[in-house]
Short mmCIF file of C-alpha atoms in Angstrom, two decimals:
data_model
loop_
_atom_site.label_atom_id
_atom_site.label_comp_id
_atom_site.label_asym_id
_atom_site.label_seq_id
_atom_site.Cartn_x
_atom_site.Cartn_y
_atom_site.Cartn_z
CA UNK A 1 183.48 206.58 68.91
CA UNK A 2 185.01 205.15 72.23
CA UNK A 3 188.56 206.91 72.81
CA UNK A 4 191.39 205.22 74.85
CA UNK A 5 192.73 207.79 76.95
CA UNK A 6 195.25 205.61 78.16
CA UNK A 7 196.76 204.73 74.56
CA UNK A 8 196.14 208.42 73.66
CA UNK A 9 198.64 209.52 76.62
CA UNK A 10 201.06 206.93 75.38
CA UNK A 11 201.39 207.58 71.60
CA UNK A 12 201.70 211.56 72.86
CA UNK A 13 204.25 210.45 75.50
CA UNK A 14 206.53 208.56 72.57
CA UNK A 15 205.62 211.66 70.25
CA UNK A 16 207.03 214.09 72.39
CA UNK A 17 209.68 212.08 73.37
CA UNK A 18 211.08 211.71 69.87
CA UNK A 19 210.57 215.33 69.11
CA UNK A 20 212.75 215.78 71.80
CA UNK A 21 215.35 213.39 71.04
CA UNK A 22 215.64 215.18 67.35
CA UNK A 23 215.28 218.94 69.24
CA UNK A 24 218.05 218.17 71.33
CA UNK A 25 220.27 214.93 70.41
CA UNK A 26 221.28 212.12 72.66
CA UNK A 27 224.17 213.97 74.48
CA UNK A 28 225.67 212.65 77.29
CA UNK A 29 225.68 214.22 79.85
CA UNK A 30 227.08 214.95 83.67
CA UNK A 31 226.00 214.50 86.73
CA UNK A 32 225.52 218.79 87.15
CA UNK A 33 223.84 218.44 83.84
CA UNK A 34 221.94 215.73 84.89
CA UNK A 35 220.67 217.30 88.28
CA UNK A 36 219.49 220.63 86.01
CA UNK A 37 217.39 218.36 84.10
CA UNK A 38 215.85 216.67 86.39
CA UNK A 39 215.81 219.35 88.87
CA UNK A 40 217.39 217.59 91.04
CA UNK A 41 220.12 218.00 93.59
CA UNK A 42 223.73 216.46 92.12
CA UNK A 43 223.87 214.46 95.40
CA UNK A 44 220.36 212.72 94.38
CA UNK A 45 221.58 211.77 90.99
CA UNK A 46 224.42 209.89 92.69
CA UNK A 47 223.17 208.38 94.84
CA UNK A 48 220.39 207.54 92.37
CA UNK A 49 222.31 205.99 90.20
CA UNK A 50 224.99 204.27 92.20
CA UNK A 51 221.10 202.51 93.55
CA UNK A 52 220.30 201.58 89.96
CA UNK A 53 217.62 203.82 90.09
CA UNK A 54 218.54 206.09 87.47
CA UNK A 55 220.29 204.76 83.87
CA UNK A 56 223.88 205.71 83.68
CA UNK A 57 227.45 204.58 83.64
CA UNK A 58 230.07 205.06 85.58
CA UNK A 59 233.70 205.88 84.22
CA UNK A 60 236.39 206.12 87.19
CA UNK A 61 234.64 208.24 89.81
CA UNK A 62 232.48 209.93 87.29
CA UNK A 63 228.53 209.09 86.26
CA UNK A 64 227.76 209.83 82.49
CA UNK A 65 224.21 209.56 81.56
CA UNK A 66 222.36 209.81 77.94
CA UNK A 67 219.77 212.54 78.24
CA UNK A 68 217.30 210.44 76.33
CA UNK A 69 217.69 207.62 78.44
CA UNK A 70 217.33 209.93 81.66
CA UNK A 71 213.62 211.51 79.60
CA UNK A 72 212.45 208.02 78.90
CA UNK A 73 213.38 206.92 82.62
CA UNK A 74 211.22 209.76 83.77
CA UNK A 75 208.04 209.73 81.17
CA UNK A 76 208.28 205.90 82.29
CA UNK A 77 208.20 206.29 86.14
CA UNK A 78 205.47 209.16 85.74
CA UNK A 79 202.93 207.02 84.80
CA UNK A 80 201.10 205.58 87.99
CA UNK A 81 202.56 208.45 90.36
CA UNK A 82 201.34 211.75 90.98
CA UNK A 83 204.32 214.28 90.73
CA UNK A 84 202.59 217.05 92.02
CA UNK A 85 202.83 216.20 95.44
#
């Protein structure tokens, strides 16, 4: 039997991913919220964003962003990159 670790990682990856979408809902959330789960500085997620490089909307001077969007973004830019560095 010839396993494709590849596809395994995937179908886990979308697994967890919609275990975590019914754990925790599709809030929307800030940028403070945003920076806690991504451990990432607030000033990052701006600028982030205002780059495109992050999913979100803006609303006045405010970013929203949907934490499932933001967990798909980042399962989706982990793939290829060694985050350990």
């Amino acid at each position: 039997m010839i396993i494709d670790l590849a596809e395994m990682e995937k179908r886990i990856a979308q697994h967890v991913a919609l275990l975590l979408e019914e754990s925790i809902g599709d809030d929307i959330l800030t940028v403070t919220q945003a920076a806690v789960l991504l451990q990432l500085h607030a000033n990052t997620i701006r600028g982030m964003a205002a780059r495109g490089e992050l999913p979100g909307h803006k609303f006045g001077d405010s970013w929203r962003f949907r934490r499932s969007a933001l967990l798909n973004h980042v399962s989706e830019s982990r793939h290829g990159r060694n985050w350990d560095d």
